[in-house]
Coordinates of C-alpha atoms in Angstrom, one line a residue:
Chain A
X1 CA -139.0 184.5 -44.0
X2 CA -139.0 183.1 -47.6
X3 CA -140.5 185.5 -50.1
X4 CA -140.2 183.1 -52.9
X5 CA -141.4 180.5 -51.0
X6 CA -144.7 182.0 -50.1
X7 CA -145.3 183.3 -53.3
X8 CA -144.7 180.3 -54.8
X9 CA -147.3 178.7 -52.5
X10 CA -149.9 181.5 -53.1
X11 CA -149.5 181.3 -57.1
X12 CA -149.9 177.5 -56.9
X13 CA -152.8 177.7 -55.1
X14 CA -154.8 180.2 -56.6
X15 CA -153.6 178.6 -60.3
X16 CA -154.8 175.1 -58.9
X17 CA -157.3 173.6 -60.7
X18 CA -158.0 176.7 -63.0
X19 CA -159.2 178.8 -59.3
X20 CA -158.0 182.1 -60.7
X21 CA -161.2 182.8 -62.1
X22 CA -162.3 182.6 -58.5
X23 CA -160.4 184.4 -56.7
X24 CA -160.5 187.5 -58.9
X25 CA -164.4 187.1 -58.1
X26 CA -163.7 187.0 -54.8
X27 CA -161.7 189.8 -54.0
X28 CA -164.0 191.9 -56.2
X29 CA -167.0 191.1 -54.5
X30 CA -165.6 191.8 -51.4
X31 CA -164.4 195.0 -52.5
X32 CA -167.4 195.8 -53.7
X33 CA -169.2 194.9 -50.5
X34 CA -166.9 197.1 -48.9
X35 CA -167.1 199.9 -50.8
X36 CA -170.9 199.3 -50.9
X37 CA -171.4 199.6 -47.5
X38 CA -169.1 202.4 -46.8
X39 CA -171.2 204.8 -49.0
X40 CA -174.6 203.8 -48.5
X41 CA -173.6 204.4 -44.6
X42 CA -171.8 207.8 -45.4
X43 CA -175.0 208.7 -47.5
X44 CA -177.3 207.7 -44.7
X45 CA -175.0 209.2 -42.5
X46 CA -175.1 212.7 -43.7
X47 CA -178.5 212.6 -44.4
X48 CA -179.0 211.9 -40.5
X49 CA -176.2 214.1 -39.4
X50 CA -177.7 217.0 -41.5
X51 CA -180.9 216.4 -39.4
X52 CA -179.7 215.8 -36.0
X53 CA -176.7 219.1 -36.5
X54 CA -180.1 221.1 -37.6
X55 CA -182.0 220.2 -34.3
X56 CA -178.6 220.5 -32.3
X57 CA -178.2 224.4 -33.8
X58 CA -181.9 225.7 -33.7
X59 CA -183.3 227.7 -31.6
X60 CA -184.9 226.0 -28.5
X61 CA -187.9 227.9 -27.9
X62 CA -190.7 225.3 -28.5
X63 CA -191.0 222.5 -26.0
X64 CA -191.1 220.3 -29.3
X65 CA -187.0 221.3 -30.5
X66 CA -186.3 220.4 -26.9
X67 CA -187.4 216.5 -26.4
X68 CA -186.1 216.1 -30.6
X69 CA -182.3 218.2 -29.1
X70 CA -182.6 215.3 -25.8
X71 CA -183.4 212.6 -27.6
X72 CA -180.9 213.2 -30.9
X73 CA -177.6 213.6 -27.6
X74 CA -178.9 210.6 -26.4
X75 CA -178.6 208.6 -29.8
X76 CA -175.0 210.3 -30.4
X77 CA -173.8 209.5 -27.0
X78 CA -174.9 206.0 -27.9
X79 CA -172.9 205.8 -31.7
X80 CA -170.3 207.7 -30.4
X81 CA -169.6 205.8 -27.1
X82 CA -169.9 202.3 -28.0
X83 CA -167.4 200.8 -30.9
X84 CA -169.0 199.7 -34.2
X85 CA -168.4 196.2 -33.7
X86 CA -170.6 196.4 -30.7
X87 CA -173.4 197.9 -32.1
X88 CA -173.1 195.3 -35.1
X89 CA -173.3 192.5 -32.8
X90 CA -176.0 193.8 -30.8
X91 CA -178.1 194.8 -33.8
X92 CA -177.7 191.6 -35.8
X93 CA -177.3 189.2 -32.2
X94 CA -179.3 190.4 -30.0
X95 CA -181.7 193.2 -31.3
X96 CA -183.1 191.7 -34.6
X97 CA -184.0 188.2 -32.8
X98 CA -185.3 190.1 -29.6
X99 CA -187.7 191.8 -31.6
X100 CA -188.3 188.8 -33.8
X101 CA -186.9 189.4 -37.0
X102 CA -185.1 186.9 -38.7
X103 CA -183.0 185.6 -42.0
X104 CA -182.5 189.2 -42.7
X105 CA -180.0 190.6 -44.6
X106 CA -176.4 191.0 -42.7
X107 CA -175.5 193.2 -45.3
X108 CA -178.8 195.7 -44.9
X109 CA -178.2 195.6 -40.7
X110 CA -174.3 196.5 -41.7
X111 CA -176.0 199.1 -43.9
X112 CA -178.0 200.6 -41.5
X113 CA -175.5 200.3 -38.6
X114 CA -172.9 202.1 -40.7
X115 CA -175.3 204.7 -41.6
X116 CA -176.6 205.6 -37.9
X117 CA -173.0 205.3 -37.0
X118 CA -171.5 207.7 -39.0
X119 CA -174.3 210.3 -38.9
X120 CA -173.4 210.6 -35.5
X121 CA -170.4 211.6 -36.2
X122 CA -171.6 213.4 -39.1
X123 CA -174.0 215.7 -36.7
X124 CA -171.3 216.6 -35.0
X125 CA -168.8 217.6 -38.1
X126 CA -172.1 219.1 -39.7
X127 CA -172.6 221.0 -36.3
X128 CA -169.2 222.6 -36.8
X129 CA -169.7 223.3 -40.4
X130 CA -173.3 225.4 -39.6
X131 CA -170.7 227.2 -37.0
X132 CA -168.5 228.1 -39.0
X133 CA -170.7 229.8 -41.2
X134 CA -171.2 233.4 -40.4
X135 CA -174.5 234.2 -38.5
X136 CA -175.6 237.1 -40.5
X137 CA -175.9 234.7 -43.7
X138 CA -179.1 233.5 -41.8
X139 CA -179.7 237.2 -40.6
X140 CA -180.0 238.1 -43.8
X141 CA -182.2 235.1 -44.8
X142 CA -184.5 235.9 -42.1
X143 CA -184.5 239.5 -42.7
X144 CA -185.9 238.8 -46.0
X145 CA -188.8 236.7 -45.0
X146 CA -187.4 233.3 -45.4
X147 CA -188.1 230.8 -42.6
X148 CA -185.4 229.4 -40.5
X149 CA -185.7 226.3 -42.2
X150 CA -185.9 227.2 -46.1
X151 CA -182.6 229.4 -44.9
X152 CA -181.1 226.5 -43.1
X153 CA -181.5 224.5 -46.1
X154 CA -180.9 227.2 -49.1
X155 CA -178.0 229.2 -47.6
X156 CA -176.5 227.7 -44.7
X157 CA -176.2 224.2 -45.3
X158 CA -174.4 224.4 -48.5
X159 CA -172.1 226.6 -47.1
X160 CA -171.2 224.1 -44.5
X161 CA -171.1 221.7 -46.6
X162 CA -167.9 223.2 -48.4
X163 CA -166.7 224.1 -45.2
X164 CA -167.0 220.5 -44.0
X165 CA -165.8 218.6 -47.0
X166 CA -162.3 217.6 -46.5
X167 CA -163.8 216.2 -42.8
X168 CA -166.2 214.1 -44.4
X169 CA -163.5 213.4 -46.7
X170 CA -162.1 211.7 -43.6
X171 CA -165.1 210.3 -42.3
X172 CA -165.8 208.9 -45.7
X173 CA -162.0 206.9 -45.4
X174 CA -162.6 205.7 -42.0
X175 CA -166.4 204.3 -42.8
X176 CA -164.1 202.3 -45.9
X177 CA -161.8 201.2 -43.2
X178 CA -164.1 200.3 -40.5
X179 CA -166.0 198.1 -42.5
X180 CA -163.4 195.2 -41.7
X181 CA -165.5 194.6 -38.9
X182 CA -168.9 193.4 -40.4
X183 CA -167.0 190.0 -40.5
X184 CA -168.5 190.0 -36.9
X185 CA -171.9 189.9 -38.3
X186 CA -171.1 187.1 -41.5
X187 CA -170.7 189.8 -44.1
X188 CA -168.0 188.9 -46.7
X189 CA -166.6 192.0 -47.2
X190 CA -162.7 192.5 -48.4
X191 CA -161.4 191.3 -45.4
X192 CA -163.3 188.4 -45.3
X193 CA -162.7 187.6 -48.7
X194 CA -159.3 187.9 -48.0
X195 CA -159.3 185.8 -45.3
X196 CA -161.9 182.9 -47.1
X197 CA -159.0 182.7 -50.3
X198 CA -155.9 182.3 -47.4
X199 CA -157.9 179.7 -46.2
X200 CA -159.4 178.2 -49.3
X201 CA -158.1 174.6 -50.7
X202 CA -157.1 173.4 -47.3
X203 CA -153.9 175.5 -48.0
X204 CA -153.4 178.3 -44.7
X205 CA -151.3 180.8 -46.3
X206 CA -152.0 184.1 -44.9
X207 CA -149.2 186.3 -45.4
X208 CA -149.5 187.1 -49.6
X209 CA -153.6 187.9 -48.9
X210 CA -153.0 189.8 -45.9
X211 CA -150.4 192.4 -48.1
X212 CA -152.6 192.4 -50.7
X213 CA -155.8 193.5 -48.7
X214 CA -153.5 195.7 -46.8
X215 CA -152.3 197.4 -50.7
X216 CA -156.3 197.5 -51.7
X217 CA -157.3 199.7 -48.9
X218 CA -154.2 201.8 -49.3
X219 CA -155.3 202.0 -53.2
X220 CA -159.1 202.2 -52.2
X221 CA -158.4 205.6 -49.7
X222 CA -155.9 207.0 -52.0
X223 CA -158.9 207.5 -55.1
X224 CA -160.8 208.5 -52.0
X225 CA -158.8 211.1 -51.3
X226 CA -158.6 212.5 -54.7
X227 CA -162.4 212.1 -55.4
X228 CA -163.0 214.5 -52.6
X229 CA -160.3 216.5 -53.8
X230 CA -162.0 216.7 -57.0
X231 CA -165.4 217.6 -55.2
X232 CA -163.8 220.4 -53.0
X233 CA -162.8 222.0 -56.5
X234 CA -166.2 221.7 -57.8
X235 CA -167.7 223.4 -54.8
X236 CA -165.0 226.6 -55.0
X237 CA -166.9 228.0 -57.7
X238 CA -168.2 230.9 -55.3
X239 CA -164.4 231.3 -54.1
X240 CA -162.0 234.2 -55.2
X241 CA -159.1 231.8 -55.3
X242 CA -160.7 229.9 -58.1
X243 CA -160.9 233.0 -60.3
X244 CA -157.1 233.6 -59.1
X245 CA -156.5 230.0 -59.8
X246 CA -157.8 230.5 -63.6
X247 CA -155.4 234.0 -63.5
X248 CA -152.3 232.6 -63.0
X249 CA -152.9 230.6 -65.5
X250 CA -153.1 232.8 -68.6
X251 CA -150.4 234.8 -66.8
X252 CA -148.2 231.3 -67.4
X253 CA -149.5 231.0 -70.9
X254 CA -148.0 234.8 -71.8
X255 CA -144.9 234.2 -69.9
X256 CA -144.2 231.1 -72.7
X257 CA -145.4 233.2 -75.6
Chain B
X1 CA -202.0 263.6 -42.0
X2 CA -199.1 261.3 -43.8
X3 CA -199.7 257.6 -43.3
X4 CA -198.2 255.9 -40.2
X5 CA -196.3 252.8 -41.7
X6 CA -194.6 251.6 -38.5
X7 CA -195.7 252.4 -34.9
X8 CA -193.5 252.1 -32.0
X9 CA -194.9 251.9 -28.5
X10 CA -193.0 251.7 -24.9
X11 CA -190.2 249.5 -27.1
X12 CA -188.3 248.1 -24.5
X13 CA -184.9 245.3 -24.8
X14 CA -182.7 243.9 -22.4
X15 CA -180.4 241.4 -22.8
X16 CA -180.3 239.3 -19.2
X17 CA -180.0 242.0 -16.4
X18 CA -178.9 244.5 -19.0
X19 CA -181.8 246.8 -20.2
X20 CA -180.7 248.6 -23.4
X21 CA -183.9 249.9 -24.5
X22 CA -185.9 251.9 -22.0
X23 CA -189.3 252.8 -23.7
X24 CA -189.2 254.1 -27.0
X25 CA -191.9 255.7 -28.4
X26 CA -191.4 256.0 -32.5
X27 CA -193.8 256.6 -35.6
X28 CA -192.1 256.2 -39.4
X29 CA -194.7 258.2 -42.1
X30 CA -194.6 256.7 -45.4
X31 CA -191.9 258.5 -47.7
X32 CA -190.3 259.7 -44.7
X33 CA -186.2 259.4 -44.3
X34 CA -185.2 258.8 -40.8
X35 CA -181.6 258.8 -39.6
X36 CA -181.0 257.3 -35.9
X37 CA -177.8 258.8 -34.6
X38 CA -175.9 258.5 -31.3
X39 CA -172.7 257.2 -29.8
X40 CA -171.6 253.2 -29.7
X41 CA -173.6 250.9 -27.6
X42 CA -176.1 253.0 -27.1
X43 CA -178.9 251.1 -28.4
X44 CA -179.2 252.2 -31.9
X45 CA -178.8 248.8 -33.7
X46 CA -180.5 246.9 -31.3
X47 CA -183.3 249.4 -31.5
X48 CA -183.5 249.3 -35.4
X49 CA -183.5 245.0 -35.2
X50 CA -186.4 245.0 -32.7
X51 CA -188.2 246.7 -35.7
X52 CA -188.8 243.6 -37.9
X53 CA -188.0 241.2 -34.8
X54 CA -184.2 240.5 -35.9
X55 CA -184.4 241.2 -31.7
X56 CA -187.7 240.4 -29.8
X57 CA -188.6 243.1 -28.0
X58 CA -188.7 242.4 -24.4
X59 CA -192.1 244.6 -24.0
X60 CA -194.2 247.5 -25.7
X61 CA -196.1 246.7 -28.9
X62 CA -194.4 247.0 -32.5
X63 CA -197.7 248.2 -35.1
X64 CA -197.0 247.4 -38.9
X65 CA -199.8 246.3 -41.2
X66 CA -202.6 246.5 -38.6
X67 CA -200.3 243.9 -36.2
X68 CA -198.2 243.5 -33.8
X69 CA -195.1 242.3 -34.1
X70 CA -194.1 241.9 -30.9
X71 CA -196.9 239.5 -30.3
X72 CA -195.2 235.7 -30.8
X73 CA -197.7 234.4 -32.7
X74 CA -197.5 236.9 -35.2
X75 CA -196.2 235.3 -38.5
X76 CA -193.6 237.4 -38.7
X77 CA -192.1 236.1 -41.9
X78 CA -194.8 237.3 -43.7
X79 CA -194.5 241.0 -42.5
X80 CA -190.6 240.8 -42.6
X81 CA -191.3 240.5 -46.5
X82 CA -192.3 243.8 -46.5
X83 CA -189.4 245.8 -44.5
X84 CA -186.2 245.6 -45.7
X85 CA -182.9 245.3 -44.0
X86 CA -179.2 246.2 -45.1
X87 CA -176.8 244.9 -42.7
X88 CA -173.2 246.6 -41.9
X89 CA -171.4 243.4 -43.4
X90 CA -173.4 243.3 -46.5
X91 CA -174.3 239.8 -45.7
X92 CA -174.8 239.0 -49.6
X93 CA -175.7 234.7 -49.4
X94 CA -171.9 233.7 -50.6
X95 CA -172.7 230.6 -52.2
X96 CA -175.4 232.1 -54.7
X97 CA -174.5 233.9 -57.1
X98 CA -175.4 238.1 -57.9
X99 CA -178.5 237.1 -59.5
X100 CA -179.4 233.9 -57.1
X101 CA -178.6 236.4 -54.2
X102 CA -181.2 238.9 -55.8
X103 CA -184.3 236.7 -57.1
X104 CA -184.2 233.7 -54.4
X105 CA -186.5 235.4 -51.6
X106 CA -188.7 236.8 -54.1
X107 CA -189.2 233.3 -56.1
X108 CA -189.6 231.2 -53.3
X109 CA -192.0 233.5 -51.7
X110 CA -193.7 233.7 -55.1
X111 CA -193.6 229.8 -55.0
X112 CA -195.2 229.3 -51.1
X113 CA -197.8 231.7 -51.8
X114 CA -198.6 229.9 -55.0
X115 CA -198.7 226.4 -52.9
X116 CA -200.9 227.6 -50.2
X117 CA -203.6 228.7 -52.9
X118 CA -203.2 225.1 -54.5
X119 CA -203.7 223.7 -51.1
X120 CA -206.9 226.4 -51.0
X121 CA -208.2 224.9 -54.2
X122 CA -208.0 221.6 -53.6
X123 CA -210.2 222.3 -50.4
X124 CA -212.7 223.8 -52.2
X125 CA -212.3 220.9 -55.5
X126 CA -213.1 219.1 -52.2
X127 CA -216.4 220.8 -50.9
X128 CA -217.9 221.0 -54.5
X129 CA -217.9 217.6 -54.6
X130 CA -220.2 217.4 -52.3
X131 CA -222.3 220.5 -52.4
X132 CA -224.6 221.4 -55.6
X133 CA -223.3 225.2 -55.4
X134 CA -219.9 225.0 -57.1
X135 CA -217.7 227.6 -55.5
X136 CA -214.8 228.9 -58.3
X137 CA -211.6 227.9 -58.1
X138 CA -208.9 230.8 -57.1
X139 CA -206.7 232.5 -59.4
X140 CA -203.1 230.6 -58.9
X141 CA -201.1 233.5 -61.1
X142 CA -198.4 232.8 -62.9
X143 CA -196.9 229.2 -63.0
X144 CA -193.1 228.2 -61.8
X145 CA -191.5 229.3 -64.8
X146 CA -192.8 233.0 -65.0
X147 CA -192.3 233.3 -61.8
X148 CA -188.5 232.4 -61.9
X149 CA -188.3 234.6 -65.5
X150 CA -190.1 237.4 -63.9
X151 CA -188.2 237.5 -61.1
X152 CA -184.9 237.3 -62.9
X153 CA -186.1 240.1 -65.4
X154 CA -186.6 242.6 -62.2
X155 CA -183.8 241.3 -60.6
X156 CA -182.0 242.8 -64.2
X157 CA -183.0 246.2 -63.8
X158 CA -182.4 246.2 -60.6
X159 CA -178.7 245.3 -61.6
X160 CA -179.0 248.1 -64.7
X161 CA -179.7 250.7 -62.4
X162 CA -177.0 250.4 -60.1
X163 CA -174.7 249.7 -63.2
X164 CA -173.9 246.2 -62.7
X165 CA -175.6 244.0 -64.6
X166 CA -172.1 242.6 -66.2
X167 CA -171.8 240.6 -62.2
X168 CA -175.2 238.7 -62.9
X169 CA -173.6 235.9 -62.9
X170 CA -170.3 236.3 -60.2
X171 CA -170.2 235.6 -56.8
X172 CA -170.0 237.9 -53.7
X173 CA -166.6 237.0 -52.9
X174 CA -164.9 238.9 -56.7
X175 CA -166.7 241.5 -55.7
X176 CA -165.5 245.3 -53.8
X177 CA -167.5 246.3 -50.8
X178 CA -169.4 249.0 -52.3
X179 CA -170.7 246.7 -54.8
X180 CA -171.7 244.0 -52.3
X181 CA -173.3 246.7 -50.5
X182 CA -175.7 248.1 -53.1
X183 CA -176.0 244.5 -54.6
X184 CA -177.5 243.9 -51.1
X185 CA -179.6 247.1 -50.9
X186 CA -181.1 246.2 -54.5
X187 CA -181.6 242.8 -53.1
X188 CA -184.1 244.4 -50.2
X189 CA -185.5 246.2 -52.4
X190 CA -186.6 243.0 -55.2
X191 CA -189.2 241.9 -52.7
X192 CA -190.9 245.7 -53.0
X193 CA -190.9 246.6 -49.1
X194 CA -192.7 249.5 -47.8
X195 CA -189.8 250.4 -45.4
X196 CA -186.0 249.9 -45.3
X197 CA -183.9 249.2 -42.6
X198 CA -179.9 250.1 -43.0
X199 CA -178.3 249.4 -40.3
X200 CA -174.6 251.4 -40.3
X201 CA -174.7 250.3 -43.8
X202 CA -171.4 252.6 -44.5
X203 CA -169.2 251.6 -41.6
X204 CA -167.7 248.8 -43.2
X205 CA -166.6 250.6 -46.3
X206 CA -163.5 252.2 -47.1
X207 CA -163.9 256.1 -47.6
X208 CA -163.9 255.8 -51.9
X209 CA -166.7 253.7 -52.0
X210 CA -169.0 255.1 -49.0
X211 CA -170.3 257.9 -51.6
X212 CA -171.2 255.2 -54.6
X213 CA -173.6 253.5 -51.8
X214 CA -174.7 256.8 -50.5
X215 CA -175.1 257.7 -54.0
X216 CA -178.1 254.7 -54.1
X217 CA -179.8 255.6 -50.7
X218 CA -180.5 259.4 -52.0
X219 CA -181.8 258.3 -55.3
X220 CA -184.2 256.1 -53.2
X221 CA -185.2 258.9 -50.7
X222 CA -186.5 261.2 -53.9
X223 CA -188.4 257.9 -55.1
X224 CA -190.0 258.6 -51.8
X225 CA -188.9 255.3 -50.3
X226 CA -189.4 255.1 -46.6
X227 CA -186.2 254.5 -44.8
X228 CA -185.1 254.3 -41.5
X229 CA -181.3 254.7 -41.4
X230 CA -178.6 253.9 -38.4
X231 CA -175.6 255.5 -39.7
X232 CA -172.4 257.8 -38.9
X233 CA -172.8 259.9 -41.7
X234 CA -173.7 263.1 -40.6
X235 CA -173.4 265.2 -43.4
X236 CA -175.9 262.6 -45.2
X237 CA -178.3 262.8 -42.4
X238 CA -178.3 266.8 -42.9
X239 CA -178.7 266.3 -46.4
X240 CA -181.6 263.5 -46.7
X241 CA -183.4 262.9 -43.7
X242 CA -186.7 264.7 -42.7
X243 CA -186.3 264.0 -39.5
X244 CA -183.1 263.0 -37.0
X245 CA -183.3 261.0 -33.8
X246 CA -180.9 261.1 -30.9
X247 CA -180.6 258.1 -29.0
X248 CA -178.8 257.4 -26.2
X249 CA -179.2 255.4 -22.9
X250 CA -181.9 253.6 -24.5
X251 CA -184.0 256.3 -25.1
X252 CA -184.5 258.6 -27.5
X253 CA -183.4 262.0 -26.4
X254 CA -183.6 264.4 -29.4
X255 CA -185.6 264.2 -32.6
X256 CA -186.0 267.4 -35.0
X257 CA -185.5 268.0 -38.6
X258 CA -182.1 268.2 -39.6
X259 CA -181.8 271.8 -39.8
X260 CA -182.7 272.8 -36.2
X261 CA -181.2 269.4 -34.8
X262 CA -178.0 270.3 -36.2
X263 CA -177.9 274.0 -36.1
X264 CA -179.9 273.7 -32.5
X265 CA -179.3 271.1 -30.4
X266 CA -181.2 271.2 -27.3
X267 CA -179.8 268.3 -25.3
X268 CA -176.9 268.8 -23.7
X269 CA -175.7 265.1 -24.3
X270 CA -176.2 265.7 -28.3
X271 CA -174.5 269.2 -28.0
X272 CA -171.5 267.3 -26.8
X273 CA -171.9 264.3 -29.8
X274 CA -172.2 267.0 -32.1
X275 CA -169.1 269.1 -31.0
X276 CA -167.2 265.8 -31.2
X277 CA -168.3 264.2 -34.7
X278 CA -168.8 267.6 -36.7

C-alpha cells in the first residue's frame, strides 16, 4: 500500500475548496454524539439497574416484589439476549411506527435504547455490588429502625457503588464503543461521521478516516479509563489505604530532608 | 413489682425442619442486666434476634410496648427504635463516617416523624377549610437544621464519654476493634432505647481491648440501663448481671442470680459448662 499516496489524497481532499472547516465539524459532532449517547445511556442505565438489582435482592415476601422480580428477569433476559443493533432496529423500525409514532428523534430512541440496555447489564453488576457488601451493614440498619429501603439507599448502595466502580468503568467503555451501531438507526455518530467525510466529494478514500476513528476511540477510552480512575480515588475516602497512601508520603518527604 | 419491658411467650424458631427454639418463656424488668449463657449453636443468638425480629419467630408472641411483635403487621421499625442491638462484628456503616455512623438513625427518624405530622397538618389545613370549627394545627418541633445540630451535639457527648471525640470525623476502617465496638454501642444508645441487645459483643476482640468495651457495658448497667447480653464472659456475668440464663437445646434450662447460678448449679448440663469454661 502507498502511505504517501493516501495521505496525499486525504489532505487534498479535506483542503479542497477550503472543506477543513467541515470536516473538523464533523468529526466533532460525531464525537460528540457518541459520547452523548454513551452517558446519557450509562446514566439511565444505572439509574434502572439500581432499581431492577434492588427488586432482584429484596426480600420476596409480598406477592407485589414477586410480579416486579418476574417481570424485571424478563426485561433483562430480553437486553441481555438480543444484540443492541437488534433492539435499535426494532425500536426505531418496527416499534415506533407499530405504535404510531413518527419523525421522532433517532438520537432520543438511541438514547433510550442505550439506557435500557445497559441497565440490564447494570442490574446485574449492581446485583453483585449489593452482594458483595456484607449483610450485617443492613443488619445493623435494620436494627436501628431504618427501613429496608432508606438502608438500601443510605448504606448499602453507596457501598456497592465503590465496590462496583471499576465494572461500570467497563460498562461505561463498551456503551462508548457500542455506539457504532446507531448508524443502523440514521444517527451520525463518529463512525458515521467518519464514514460521511471518506465518502464526501465523490472522493472513496477509506483507509486515513478509518485509522483515525480507530485512534479517537482508543483516545476516547483511554480519558475514560482515567476519569474512573480518578472517581475510584474520590470514593476511598472511607478506606485505610488512603490514609496509608497519604503516610508514605510524608515518610518520602523526611527521607529527602 | 419492677416494670416488665419485654415479655416472651412460647418463643419458638426453626429454620426449615430444624427447630432451634423450643418454647421460651422470658420476662426483662426495666434496669435489669441479663446475661444468656450456653455452649455454640445452641440457640442463644438466634434467641436474642427473635427479640426485635432480626429473626421472625416461627410461633409464641413477643410483648414490648403493649404489642406484639411477632404479629406481621406490627410496624416493627418503629418499636426496633427503641431496643438496641450491638452485633459481634461491630457492623459500624463503613462508608459514613464516626459521627454520620452515630446521628444518621436518629436524624432521619427525627426527619420521618417530622413529615408524617406535616402530612397530619395538611389534613386538618384541609378539613378547616371546610368546617367553621378550626381545629389547631400540631406542634411540628424543631425544623431540619436543629434537628441535624441536635443530633450531632448528642452524638458529641456520646463521643466525650467514651473518650473519642478526636475520631468524629474518621472512618470505621482507621479505627481498632474496641473502638468500633463502643463507637457502635454509643451509636445504640443515640436513639435512647429502653433495652439493649449485645449479642457476643466481645468475641471478636483481641484479649487487650475486651475490658475497654466491658469497661462501657458496666458503666451502663449502674445507669440502670436494661440489657440483655449473649456473651462468653463469665466473670462479667458474675460481676453485672442480676440474673443468668442457661440455654441450651432451645430452651432455657437454668436461670438464677449470679451467685447461686455459679456457686449452685442445679442442672446437670450447666454443671458440666461450668466445669469446662471456669
Amino acid at each position: 500500500m502507498d502511505w504517501s499516496l493516501k495521505w496525499d489524497i486525504f489532505i487534498d481532499k479535506v483542503s479542497y475548496n477550503n472543506w477543513n472547516n467541515n470536516f473538523v465539524k464533523m468529526l466533532g459532532n460525531g464525537l460528540l454524539i457518541t459520547v452523548k449517547i454513551a452517558v446519557l445511556g450509562l446514566i439511565i442505565g444505572i439509574l434502572i439497574g439500581t432499581l431492577i438489582a434492588a427488586v432482584k435482592v429484596a426480600p420476596k415476601y409480598k406477592l407485589s416484589v414477586r410480579i416486579l422480580d418476574k417481570i424485571c428477569a424478563v426485561y433483562t433476559a430480553f437486553f441481555r439476549g438480543t444484540p443492541i443493533m437488534v433492539q435499535l432496529l426494532l425500536a426505531y423500525y418496527v416499534f415506533l411506527p407499530m405504535i404510531g409514532v413518527r419523525g421522532i428523534d433517532p438520537e432520543a430512541v438511541g438514547v433510550i435504547i442505550f439506557g435500557l440496555n445497559s441497565g440490564a447489564y447494570v442490574s446485574e453488576i449492581m446485583r453483585g455490588g449489593i452482594k458483595s457488601v456484607d449483610v450485617g451493614q443492613m443488619e445493623a440498619g435494620r436494627s436501628l429502625g431504618l427501613s429496608y429501603g432508606t438502608t438500601m439507599i443510605k448504606i448499602v448502595i453507596p457501598q456497592a457503588i465503590k465496590n462496583i466502580l471499576p465494572t461500570l468503568g467497563n460498562e461505561f467503555i463498551t456503551l462508548i464503543k457500542e455506539t457504532s451501531v446507531l448508524s443502523f438507526i440514521t444517527v451520525v455518530d463518529l463512525y458515521q461521521a467518519l464514514r460521511n467525510i471518506a465518502t464526501a466529494n465523490q472522493v472513496y478514500e477509506f483507509v486515513i478516516p478509518y485509522i483515525i476513528l480507530g485512534v479517537v476511540y482508543i483516545i476516547l477510552v483511554l480519558l475514560i479509563t482515567l476519569l474512573v480512575r480518578g472517581i475510584e480515588k474520590l470514593f476511598a475516602r472511607s478506606d485505610r489505604s488512603a490514609t496509608n497512601s497519604k503516610r508514605k508520603k510524608t515518610r518520602k518527604a523526611k527521607v529527602q530532608l | 413489682m419492677k416494670e416488665v419491658i419485654l415479655s416472651v411467650q412460647q418463643l419458638k424458631k426453626s429454620f426449615g425442619e430444624k427447630e432451634v427454639l423450643k418454647g421460651i418463656d422470658f420476662d426483662v424488668y426495666k434496669g435489669e442486666v441479663i446475661v444468656v449463657i450456653g455452649p455454640s449453636g445452641c440457640g442463644k443468638s438466634t434467641f436474642l434476634r427473635c427479640l426485635n425480629c432480626m429473626e421472625d419467630a416461627s410461633s409464641g408472641a413477643i410483648w414490648f410496648d403493649g404489642e406484639n411483635l411477632a404479629d406481621m403487621k406490627v410496624d416493627i421499625n418503629v418499636h426496633r427504635q427503641k431496643i438496641g442491638m450491638v452485633f459481634q462484628q461491630f457492623n459500624l456503616f463503613n462508608n459514613l463516617n464516626v459521627i454520620d455512623n452515630i446521628t444518621l438513625a436518629p436524624v432521619l427518624v427525627a426527619k420521618k416523624n417530622r413529615s408524617k405530622l406535616k402530612f397530619k397538618n395538611f389534613k386538618i389545613k384541609i378539613k378547616n377549610l371546610f368546617s367553621k370549627e378550626k381545629t389547631p394545627l400540631l406542634d411540628l418541633g424543631d425544623d431540619l437544621k436543629t434537628i441535624k445540630e441536635k443530633a450531632n451535639q448528642k452524638a458529641m457527648e456520646l463521643l466525650k464519654r467514651i473518650q473519642l471525640e478526636e475520631f468524629a470525623e474518621a472512618y470505621p476502617s482507621t479505627l481498632s476493634g474496641g473502638q468500633k465496638q463502643r463507637i457502635a454501642i454509643v451509636r445504640a444508645l443515640a436513639m435512647d432505647p429502653k433495652v439493649i441487645l449485645f449479642d457476643e459483643p466481645t468475641s471478636a476482640l483481641d484479649p487487650e481491648m475486651v475490658g475497654e468495651v466491658l469497661e462501657l457495658m458496666r458503666q451502663l448497667a449502674k445507669e440502670n440501663m436494661t440489657m440483655v447480653i449473649v456473651t462468653h464472659e463469665m466473670g462479667f456475668a458474675r460481676e453485672v448481671a442480676n440474673r443468668v440464663i442457661f440455654m441450651d437445646e432451645g430452651v432455657i434450662k437454668e436461670e438464677n442470680n449470679p451467685k447461686e447460678f455459679f456457686s449452685n448449679p442445679q442442672n446437670p448440663r450447666l454443671k458440666d459448662f461450668l466445669s469446662k469454661v471456669l
